[in-house]
XYZ file of C-alpha atoms in Angstrom:
686
model
C 61.726 110.049 109.375
C 61.493 111.653 112.920
C 62.090 115.421 112.783
C 65.226 116.428 114.597
C 65.770 120.070 115.654
C 64.258 122.889 113.530
C 62.008 122.184 110.609
C 63.607 122.649 107.217
C 63.966 126.292 106.150
C 62.000 125.797 102.990
C 59.047 124.334 104.949
C 59.003 127.281 107.281
C 59.091 129.780 104.435
C 56.432 127.936 102.562
C 54.097 127.719 105.547
C 54.687 131.373 106.361
C 53.937 132.465 102.666
C 50.858 130.317 102.535
C 49.381 131.650 105.744
C 50.192 135.323 104.802
C 48.781 134.717 101.205
C 45.670 133.112 102.563
C 45.223 135.837 105.147
C 45.648 138.641 102.609
C 43.401 136.992 100.045
C 40.754 136.356 102.677
C 41.155 139.848 103.894
C 40.714 141.253 100.432
C 37.494 139.119 99.792
C 36.169 140.303 103.066
C 36.937 143.905 102.509
C 35.272 143.705 99.035
C 32.092 142.191 100.595
C 31.970 144.754 103.495
C 32.564 147.648 100.960
C 29.671 146.338 98.754
C 27.393 145.957 101.813
C 28.232 149.148 103.781
C 29.466 151.430 100.946
C 31.714 153.479 103.406
C 33.369 156.611 102.256
C 36.506 158.468 103.160
C 38.416 157.528 106.271
C 35.836 154.791 107.114
C 36.523 152.986 103.825
C 40.298 153.264 104.333
C 40.044 151.891 107.729
C 37.929 148.976 106.550
C 40.452 148.010 103.887
C 43.365 148.368 106.283
C 41.704 146.364 108.839
C 40.920 143.550 106.418
C 44.493 143.336 105.326
C 45.998 143.748 108.819
C 45.853 139.969 109.684
C 47.796 138.887 106.598
C 50.163 141.698 106.968
C 50.767 140.958 110.583
C 51.537 137.331 109.791
C 53.969 138.437 107.092
C 55.689 140.931 109.215
C 55.876 138.792 112.284
C 57.274 135.897 110.185
C 59.888 138.279 108.756
C 60.842 139.438 112.120
C 61.056 135.848 113.429
C 63.148 134.726 110.478
C 65.718 137.652 110.941
C 65.748 137.733 114.745
C 65.176 134.134 115.828
C 65.226 131.387 113.118
C 68.339 132.574 111.289
C 70.277 133.107 114.576
C 69.176 129.552 115.698
C 70.479 127.983 112.479
C 73.853 129.771 112.772
C 73.992 128.724 116.473
C 73.326 125.166 115.279
C 76.038 125.312 112.713
C 78.464 126.778 115.244
C 77.617 124.138 117.922
C 78.111 121.404 115.384
C 81.471 122.776 114.390
C 82.520 122.974 118.052
C 81.405 119.382 118.745
C 83.466 118.253 115.768
C 86.460 120.459 116.649
C 86.407 122.709 119.830
C 89.345 124.755 118.194
C 87.293 125.538 115.126
C 86.937 129.239 114.082
C 84.043 131.215 115.573
C 82.333 132.614 112.431
C 78.676 132.692 113.794
C 78.529 134.744 117.004
C 74.972 134.755 118.488
C 72.839 137.551 116.894
C 69.244 138.764 116.895
C 67.310 137.871 120.015
C 70.170 135.405 120.827
C 72.754 138.030 121.187
C 72.781 138.015 124.878
C 73.888 134.400 124.702
C 77.236 135.530 123.222
C 79.159 136.009 126.501
C 77.824 132.660 127.852
C 78.761 130.733 124.601
C 82.209 132.313 124.510
C 82.687 131.193 128.193
C 81.546 127.707 127.493
C 83.860 127.479 124.488
C 86.788 128.851 126.348
C 86.216 126.508 129.360
C 85.907 123.599 126.928
C 89.204 124.530 125.255
C 90.942 125.028 128.559
C 89.746 121.728 129.871
C 91.034 120.053 126.719
C 94.387 121.797 127.027
C 94.745 120.805 130.624
C 93.783 117.229 129.794
C 96.233 117.140 126.762
C 98.994 118.551 129.031
C 98.459 115.981 131.709
C 98.369 113.143 129.112
C 101.459 114.390 127.419
C 103.291 114.633 130.691
C 102.127 111.172 131.814
C 102.972 109.451 128.478
C 106.320 111.426 127.785
C 108.509 108.664 128.899
C 106.549 105.993 126.992
C 106.537 108.244 124.010
C 110.322 108.677 123.984
C 110.790 104.918 124.405
C 108.470 104.302 121.506
C 110.193 106.944 119.299
C 113.524 105.206 119.989
C 112.099 101.893 119.074
C 110.470 103.088 115.937
C 113.786 104.855 114.809
C 115.608 101.641 115.460
C 113.042 99.634 113.513
C 113.108 101.833 110.655
C 116.837 101.709 110.166
C 116.870 97.817 110.416
C 117.460 96.252 107.052
C 115.441 93.047 108.085
C 111.799 93.202 106.998
C 109.731 93.130 110.179
C 105.895 92.754 110.872
C 104.133 92.754 114.174
C 100.561 91.328 114.372
C 98.119 91.150 117.161
C 96.243 87.911 118.383
C 93.764 88.246 115.535
C 96.601 88.535 113.000
C 96.052 92.166 112.162
C 99.223 94.105 111.283
C 100.059 96.648 114.197
C 103.563 97.578 113.008
C 105.938 97.170 109.989
C 109.086 98.860 109.161
C 110.444 100.587 106.110
C 112.398 97.469 105.119
C 109.069 95.499 105.087
C 107.420 98.119 102.966
C 110.250 97.947 100.453
C 110.207 94.084 100.726
C 106.518 93.916 99.821
C 106.568 96.898 97.440
C 103.344 97.130 95.263
C 101.432 94.690 97.504
C 98.187 96.344 98.517
C 97.609 94.003 101.292
C 100.344 95.453 103.478
C 98.799 98.105 105.788
C 97.905 98.776 109.440
C 94.992 96.887 110.553
C 94.992 94.467 107.478
C 94.979 90.639 107.989
C 98.255 88.775 107.670
C 96.307 86.123 105.644
C 95.787 88.819 102.934
C 99.602 89.374 102.606
C 100.599 85.738 102.875
C 97.579 83.495 102.131
C 99.290 80.125 102.766
C 97.787 77.558 105.059
C 101.180 76.543 106.438
C 101.860 79.910 107.783
C 98.479 79.950 109.716
C 99.256 76.542 111.172
C 102.641 77.628 112.430
C 101.099 80.838 113.921
C 98.654 78.803 115.864
C 101.402 76.595 117.325
C 103.949 79.086 118.343
C 105.240 78.732 122.005
C 104.690 81.575 124.348
C 108.180 81.791 125.580
C 109.262 83.629 122.423
C 111.130 80.634 120.951
C 111.520 81.114 117.134
C 109.996 78.974 114.431
C 111.125 78.977 110.883
C 109.216 78.424 107.757
C 109.852 78.591 103.967
C 106.789 79.755 102.058
C 105.968 80.897 98.467
C 105.142 84.524 97.863
C 104.463 85.536 94.258
C 107.630 84.603 92.462
C 109.796 84.277 95.536
C 110.311 81.851 98.348
C 110.506 83.538 101.714
C 112.149 82.315 104.923
C 109.966 83.520 107.655
C 111.001 83.510 111.313
C 108.169 83.762 113.829
C 108.208 84.526 117.449
C 105.449 85.089 119.945
C 106.113 88.207 122.058
C 106.649 87.035 125.609
C 104.299 88.586 128.027
C 101.985 89.930 125.332
C 98.337 89.247 124.505
C 99.184 86.922 121.701
C 101.233 89.485 119.606
C 103.614 87.799 117.087
C 106.740 89.107 115.545
C 107.696 88.157 111.981
C 110.953 88.596 110.131
C 111.506 87.881 106.479
C 114.386 86.859 104.165
C 114.254 86.266 100.436
C 115.366 82.654 100.258
C 115.901 82.881 96.636
C 118.415 85.667 96.917
C 120.167 83.975 99.935
C 120.398 80.703 97.859
C 122.240 82.744 95.082
C 124.683 84.127 97.584
C 125.387 80.794 99.159
C 125.831 79.129 95.816
C 128.407 81.694 94.978
C 130.387 80.879 98.220
C 130.151 77.148 97.370
C 131.342 77.832 93.861
C 134.371 79.854 94.968
C 135.330 76.986 97.361
C 134.927 74.488 94.522
C 137.253 76.660 92.328
C 139.853 76.711 95.042
C 140.116 72.956 95.317
C 141.909 72.158 92.083
C 144.738 74.640 92.433
C 145.314 73.356 96.018
C 145.410 69.832 94.772
C 148.004 70.841 92.186
C 150.130 72.544 94.716
C 149.931 69.441 96.968
C 150.975 67.240 94.186
C 153.905 69.624 93.265
C 155.115 69.567 96.761
C 154.906 65.876 96.984
C 156.914 65.664 93.620
C 159.555 68.004 94.968
C 159.856 65.826 98.095
C 160.320 62.730 95.990
C 163.047 64.602 93.967
C 164.951 65.538 97.006
C 164.675 61.945 98.273
C 166.231 60.771 94.865
C 169.052 63.391 95.258
C 169.833 62.160 98.596
C 170.187 58.710 97.276
C 172.484 59.918 94.580
C 174.599 61.820 97.027
C 174.795 65.038 95.006
C 173.930 67.410 97.746
C 174.885 68.149 101.376
C 173.418 65.652 103.675
C 172.343 68.336 106.223
C 170.655 70.487 103.586
C 168.990 67.485 101.992
C 167.542 66.456 105.394
C 166.339 69.902 106.226
C 164.584 70.306 102.840
C 163.080 66.905 102.994
C 161.673 67.660 106.368
C 160.239 70.844 105.465
C 158.669 69.778 102.183
C 157.206 66.726 103.699
C 155.742 68.566 106.627
C 154.227 71.331 104.267
C 152.895 68.601 102.008
C 151.111 66.846 104.833
C 149.698 70.043 106.132
C 148.446 71.006 102.702
C 146.953 67.664 102.089
C 145.138 67.949 105.461
C 143.826 71.393 104.558
C 142.634 70.207 101.195
C 140.759 67.318 102.736
C 139.314 69.691 105.355
C 138.050 72.058 102.638
C 136.499 69.160 100.727
C 134.646 68.042 103.750
C 133.495 71.669 104.378
C 132.291 71.843 100.773
C 130.432 68.579 101.125
C 128.807 69.783 104.385
C 127.766 73.059 102.792
C 126.007 70.969 100.075
C 124.023 69.239 102.836
C 123.740 72.050 105.289
C 120.618 71.997 107.386
C 120.015 75.724 107.546
C 119.339 75.843 103.812
C 116.735 73.059 104.314
C 113.746 74.574 105.910
C 110.325 73.175 106.619
C 107.736 73.169 103.799
C 104.172 72.009 103.382
C 103.886 69.684 100.466
C 100.794 71.241 98.998
C 102.558 74.628 98.912
C 105.424 72.983 97.126
C 103.226 71.193 94.540
C 101.436 74.441 93.817
C 104.648 76.347 93.276
C 105.905 73.536 90.997
C 102.630 73.496 89.087
C 103.094 77.263 88.331
C 106.700 76.807 87.153
C 105.819 73.961 84.864
C 102.722 75.515 83.257
C 101.157 78.734 84.675
C 98.121 78.476 82.339
C 97.151 74.885 83.256
C 97.024 72.667 86.178
C 99.387 69.771 85.587
C 99.952 68.375 89.165
C 97.090 66.823 91.158
C 98.117 66.303 94.799
C 96.972 62.896 96.136
C 97.297 61.041 99.474
C 98.051 62.663 102.801
C 100.067 65.852 102.522
C 103.008 66.268 104.837
C 106.010 68.487 106.038
C 109.494 67.945 104.744
C 112.746 69.896 104.650
C 114.137 71.169 101.446
C 115.516 73.986 99.412
C 112.363 74.977 97.641
C 113.970 77.085 94.607
C 116.482 74.435 93.916
C 113.939 71.524 94.156
C 111.534 73.254 91.736
C 114.387 73.980 89.261
C 115.546 70.403 89.538
C 112.116 68.884 88.754
C 111.452 71.462 86.033
C 114.665 70.339 84.403
C 113.710 66.726 84.745
C 110.533 67.214 82.975
C 112.047 68.967 80.175
C 115.053 66.702 79.761
C 112.998 63.466 80.003
C 109.990 64.607 78.171
C 110.181 61.582 75.929
C 109.316 59.404 78.833
C 107.011 61.559 80.684
C 103.301 62.560 79.765
C 102.368 66.062 78.719
C 98.833 65.802 80.180
C 99.863 66.062 83.781
C 101.079 64.185 86.888
C 99.819 63.228 90.381
C 101.995 64.262 93.232
C 102.156 62.202 96.504
C 104.164 62.383 99.647
C 104.958 58.991 101.336
C 106.409 58.941 104.853
C 109.365 56.717 105.625
C 111.057 56.068 108.917
C 113.485 59.134 108.580
C 112.741 60.452 105.202
C 109.838 61.717 103.212
C 109.468 60.568 99.615
C 108.375 63.022 97.062
C 106.630 61.137 94.216
C 105.683 62.192 90.702
C 103.271 59.605 89.315
C 102.167 59.109 85.691
C 100.453 56.430 83.547
C 103.308 54.795 81.730
C 106.713 53.145 82.210
C 109.583 53.994 84.527
C 112.417 56.167 83.405
C 115.484 54.036 82.636
C 118.466 54.302 85.075
C 120.931 55.406 82.362
C 118.691 58.403 81.435
C 118.451 59.492 85.038
C 122.250 59.000 85.357
C 122.718 61.384 82.235
C 120.267 63.926 83.643
C 122.116 64.022 86.903
C 125.165 65.523 85.094
C 123.145 68.217 83.487
C 123.536 71.916 84.502
C 120.582 73.839 85.933
C 121.042 77.120 84.088
C 118.020 78.682 85.796
C 119.908 78.674 89.128
C 122.848 80.948 89.894
C 126.263 79.649 88.888
C 124.697 76.655 86.944
C 125.010 73.940 89.566
C 124.510 70.304 88.359
C 121.525 68.212 89.292
C 123.886 65.992 91.293
C 124.912 69.136 93.275
C 121.267 69.769 94.293
C 120.788 66.124 95.200
C 124.020 65.985 97.313
C 122.712 69.219 99.022
C 119.696 67.213 100.229
C 121.853 64.050 100.863
C 119.417 62.392 98.402
C 119.196 60.343 95.254
C 116.430 59.899 92.642
C 115.142 56.906 90.967
C 112.149 55.632 88.938
C 110.060 52.634 89.742
C 106.897 50.902 88.571
C 103.790 50.694 90.672
C 102.166 47.227 91.322
C 100.354 46.204 88.242
C 102.699 47.976 85.964
C 100.086 50.584 84.797
C 101.667 53.495 86.620
C 105.209 54.578 87.177
C 106.597 57.145 89.546
C 109.773 59.115 90.050
C 110.860 59.078 93.723
C 112.962 61.796 95.548
C 113.729 61.136 99.268
C 114.019 64.309 101.410
C 114.642 64.992 105.067
C 111.555 64.761 107.268
C 110.526 67.172 110.010
C 108.973 66.578 113.364
C 105.780 68.274 112.175
C 102.648 66.216 111.747
C 99.169 66.835 110.661
C 97.744 69.294 108.130
C 97.480 73.108 108.577
C 94.118 73.970 109.786
C 92.136 75.640 107.064
C 91.483 79.336 107.729
C 88.473 81.143 106.541
C 89.382 84.079 104.210
C 89.313 87.449 105.889
C 87.240 89.861 105.056
C 104.268 107.093 105.944
C 102.687 105.602 109.144
C 104.048 102.265 110.146
C 102.495 101.347 113.500
C 99.287 101.587 115.582
C 99.542 99.511 118.772
C 95.933 100.310 119.522
C 94.883 97.863 116.912
C 95.392 95.133 119.466
C 92.625 96.631 121.538
C 90.183 96.422 118.743
C 87.520 93.613 118.888
C 87.893 90.425 116.872
C 87.511 91.309 113.140
C 85.257 88.332 112.629
C 82.756 89.361 115.180
C 79.253 90.656 114.015
C 80.254 93.712 112.027
C 76.834 95.370 112.804
C 77.730 95.677 116.501
C 81.178 97.097 116.030
C 81.610 100.540 117.410
C 82.138 103.422 115.036
C 85.540 104.250 116.349
C 86.701 100.646 115.963
C 85.747 100.426 112.334
C 88.367 100.232 109.680
C 87.110 102.714 107.047
C 88.343 103.264 103.475
C 87.138 106.574 102.122
C 87.167 106.615 98.331
C 86.070 108.737 95.350
C 85.912 108.499 91.530
C 86.429 110.902 88.694
C 84.542 109.862 85.590
C 84.130 110.884 81.840
C 80.670 112.186 82.679
C 77.665 111.784 84.885
C 75.597 109.279 82.643
C 77.190 106.148 84.092
C 74.268 104.054 82.680
C 74.894 105.375 79.265
C 78.530 104.616 78.905
C 80.404 107.044 81.123
C 83.301 105.367 83.027
C 85.832 105.812 85.712
C 89.066 107.512 84.822
C 90.495 108.007 88.383
C 90.123 106.130 91.615
C 91.543 107.468 94.848
C 91.117 106.217 98.483
C 92.637 106.566 101.910
C 92.348 104.518 105.117
C 91.063 105.292 108.629
C 92.137 102.992 111.482
C 91.325 103.552 115.191
C 89.535 106.935 114.135
C 92.925 108.089 112.660
C 93.468 108.977 109.120
C 96.635 107.264 107.716
C 97.828 110.064 105.509
C 100.496 107.947 103.630
C 98.532 104.712 103.164
C 96.604 105.649 99.998
C 95.356 104.171 96.780
C 95.629 106.482 93.736
C 95.282 105.095 90.193
C 94.417 106.548 86.744
C 92.024 104.340 84.725
C 91.902 104.006 80.909
C 88.084 104.467 80.175
C 88.424 103.154 76.597
C 86.619 106.250 75.297
C 87.499 109.890 74.906
C 87.140 112.226 77.815
C 84.844 115.165 76.962
C 86.203 118.722 77.377
C 83.371 119.616 79.646
C 84.499 116.789 82.172
C 88.162 117.833 81.861
C 87.116 121.296 82.780
C 85.997 119.882 86.158
C 88.686 117.411 87.154
C 91.492 118.534 84.829
C 92.203 115.039 83.392
C 92.771 114.571 79.696
C 93.149 111.585 77.336
C 96.846 111.972 77.575
C 96.755 111.753 81.404
C 95.110 108.340 81.251
C 97.103 106.934 78.317
C 98.725 103.653 79.164
C 96.778 103.397 82.443
C 95.282 99.939 83.288
C 91.748 99.185 82.468
C 88.940 99.386 85.058
C 88.738 95.670 85.876
C 92.346 95.463 86.794
C 92.214 98.672 88.897
C 89.075 97.478 90.698
C 90.732 94.163 91.498
C 93.640 96.051 93.142
C 91.301 98.453 94.908
C 89.423 95.459 96.409
C 92.675 93.993 97.767
C 93.363 97.427 99.184
C 89.891 97.662 100.812
C 90.206 94.297 102.578
C 87.784 93.998 105.348
C 87.117 97.595 105.698
C 83.849 99.603 105.466
C 83.546 101.868 102.394
C 82.951 105.426 102.903
C 82.125 108.051 100.167
C 80.328 111.365 99.629
C 77.107 110.737 97.618
C 78.053 107.009 97.632
C 75.308 106.130 95.312
C 77.099 107.678 92.324
C 80.560 106.217 93.187
C 79.191 102.792 93.953
C 77.337 102.725 90.648
C 80.693 103.625 88.931
C 82.434 100.537 90.423
C 79.696 98.061 90.772
C 78.817 95.257 88.356
C 82.318 95.425 86.789
C 83.447 91.959 87.778
C 84.586 92.766 91.253
C 82.510 92.064 94.439
C 82.097 95.032 96.822
C 79.452 93.322 99.001
C 80.381 95.273 102.143
C 78.748 98.135 104.116
C 78.853 101.486 102.536
C 78.651 104.766 104.530
C 77.672 108.035 102.864
C 78.679 111.345 104.532
C 76.094 113.158 102.515
C 73.275 111.097 104.013
C 74.831 111.197 107.563
C 74.996 115.044 107.364
C 71.408 115.231 106.260
C 70.225 112.965 109.060
C 72.173 115.152 111.682
C 71.171 118.593 110.360
C 67.915 118.348 108.423
C 67.206 121.964 109.055
C 70.421 123.248 107.480
C 70.791 123.701 103.849
C 73.766 122.549 101.914
C 75.190 119.081 102.201
C 77.564 119.033 99.260
C 81.207 118.522 99.933
C 82.165 122.076 99.556
C 79.505 123.290 101.980
C 80.345 120.690 104.496
C 84.174 121.354 104.349
C 83.425 124.959 105.040
C 81.010 124.099 107.745
C 83.432 121.913 109.541
C 86.599 124.033 108.883
C 88.156 121.526 106.488
C 90.476 122.540 103.767
C 91.365 121.155 100.307
C 95.100 121.532 99.672
C 95.643 123.629 96.395
C 94.887 121.749 93.341
C 93.273 118.748 95.007
C 89.532 119.648 94.737
C 87.813 117.305 92.178
C 90.658 114.979 92.218
C 89.923 111.398 93.424
C 92.381 111.213 96.235
C 91.912 114.748 97.294
C 88.203 114.421 97.660
C 88.616 111.034 99.397
C 90.926 112.657 102.004
C 88.443 115.390 102.779
C 85.610 112.799 102.927
C 87.617 110.907 105.470
C 88.234 114.075 107.497
C 84.596 114.946 107.302
C 83.815 111.329 108.690
C 86.160 112.100 111.702
C 84.333 115.485 112.216
C 80.922 113.752 112.282
C 81.926 110.988 114.605
C 81.532 112.978 117.889
C 78.226 114.440 116.824
C 76.937 110.728 116.214
C 78.197 109.655 119.523
C 76.528 112.586 121.246
C 73.297 111.311 119.993
C 73.839 107.723 120.994
C 74.684 106.527 117.479
C 77.568 104.175 118.591
C 77.371 101.094 116.320
C 77.395 100.489 112.640
C 74.023 98.951 112.735
C 72.597 102.071 114.182
C 74.342 104.453 111.761
C 73.219 102.421 108.782
C 69.617 102.747 110.078
C 69.998 106.421 110.546
C 71.590 106.792 107.096
C 68.864 104.829 105.265
C 66.133 107.167 106.644
C 68.002 110.253 105.205
C 67.940 109.433 101.600
C 66.389 112.275 99.489
C 66.384 112.263 95.763
C 66.853 115.958 95.521
C 70.467 115.433 96.807
C 71.195 112.320 94.763
C 73.551 114.247 92.379
C 75.335 116.368 95.027
C 79.018 115.880 95.333
């Protein structure tokens, strides 16, 4: 590789000792030859020998003088300048010495001027942004106390903001994080289609979409006047359904007593009429009672009728019936019927319809179980047929239709998997629907047909290619498109995941394995301190005491931890589209590679980057570099996976300005620089 700066210290010392040795040896041979030829005596002989050794001695002494007075001060100056470039506020531990001592006042002046300029710039920036910062702080405070889960993504669907409610709502989901793609959090095609068609005026659009074991009601709005930013709020439709069913059940329970009261009042009115006819009461009193009871009876009857109509309307209410994409529905139903096998094969043209997804899935699951004698156990075909005002959801199988009497009996069955055990007929009435079975032409196939409300949506969602506590970073919107050529991305715009592993030993090719994996994320050249990955791993083998002495982990610490393949799958989700970063990455990548999880993404190595920047300086292990760049390990975090990963991330941020000062601005340039810096003698450094 091209030499940068001073030659390596070992080379200089070797060259110096070689020249001195050759000169001294040559002088000795020359002195012996002259002594044999001239045979001098006394002072002459002493002068001859001294003169013969003077060349080698001079080279040795001059080299020693240069090392002490020039080369060592130059290396110290290089270390100090590197530290100042990385952090102008770093400690001054290497003042100029030797022949460079006169540079001390000038260097102090440069450092003080640099710091003063930075201070004035920071003050001006703070004063200019104070109002915006106050508004942002108030906004953040408001968002964090909101109970509604909220996400904000940029035009490229990268998350710029989420609140505490969203973090709680998606608890345990490693795809929630600043800079990550929305597709990784909610990988459903219908959501991408709705996002692409949002109006720019901020009008909301609503969507019901599956997420793991829940159905989520998502409200999407384009932020008016923005560069394509989108605001998303979430509600657990399954939980909301439970609450609404409770209200409906309470209303249903109120109806029988009200009807009884109405009947009693009517009977009382009839009795008073009979008393009047018999003439056993005062005429005035009878008329007054008859009027009051008759009026109350009519009013009560009207209220009962009104409540009955309200109950019916609630069963058919439109706000519970939200748009769904049929392929999303078939997939969710398939997972409900048999998670291990694929039972439903969608056919025909998929479509949008309106429905209550949790209720419909429970309804069809109940039907398949109740009518198992008429239905096949090897699967169905699912088809959506478009009518004039309805969408027909059809389950198709080879066989005969289900008799009407069986369907009628099934409609009276309870759905115990739903809250408050509603009947099948209740769910059908909620959708203003019915269900029947019919034979296809030819009689070979039969189908079960469920008509549902249609929507104005047409066409399939466009397929999206899969993507490659701090809660916000609005600067994400200024980053380039994440699908642009990664090689040309600037280093500061890279999303970087710094990681480290702790293992049972160093012989990874002979059975040693990972016992701890830690990582943290850098977005917009800012370390997100709270967005971390920290997981113990069961290595399926004992941890040697020699390894425990280094990282402190014992067999008891990893007992019950998940195996490596599960942890790596979670870690891959956490990484997303980011570039990996490690110190001595060759070792850590060997620890996680070829374990069933693909990490075919660029990898940066702070050890190689440091070697490329400072070839002449010794010591590129993590301890030496943390001391050189004034980085600190919090107590107890050295040789822990997360602790080492965090310091590696801080080291990356310290190296960034030095790379930029040398014109290394893109990932492609840095990878080229890094590839030329590999040296086998440092391959085991950590």
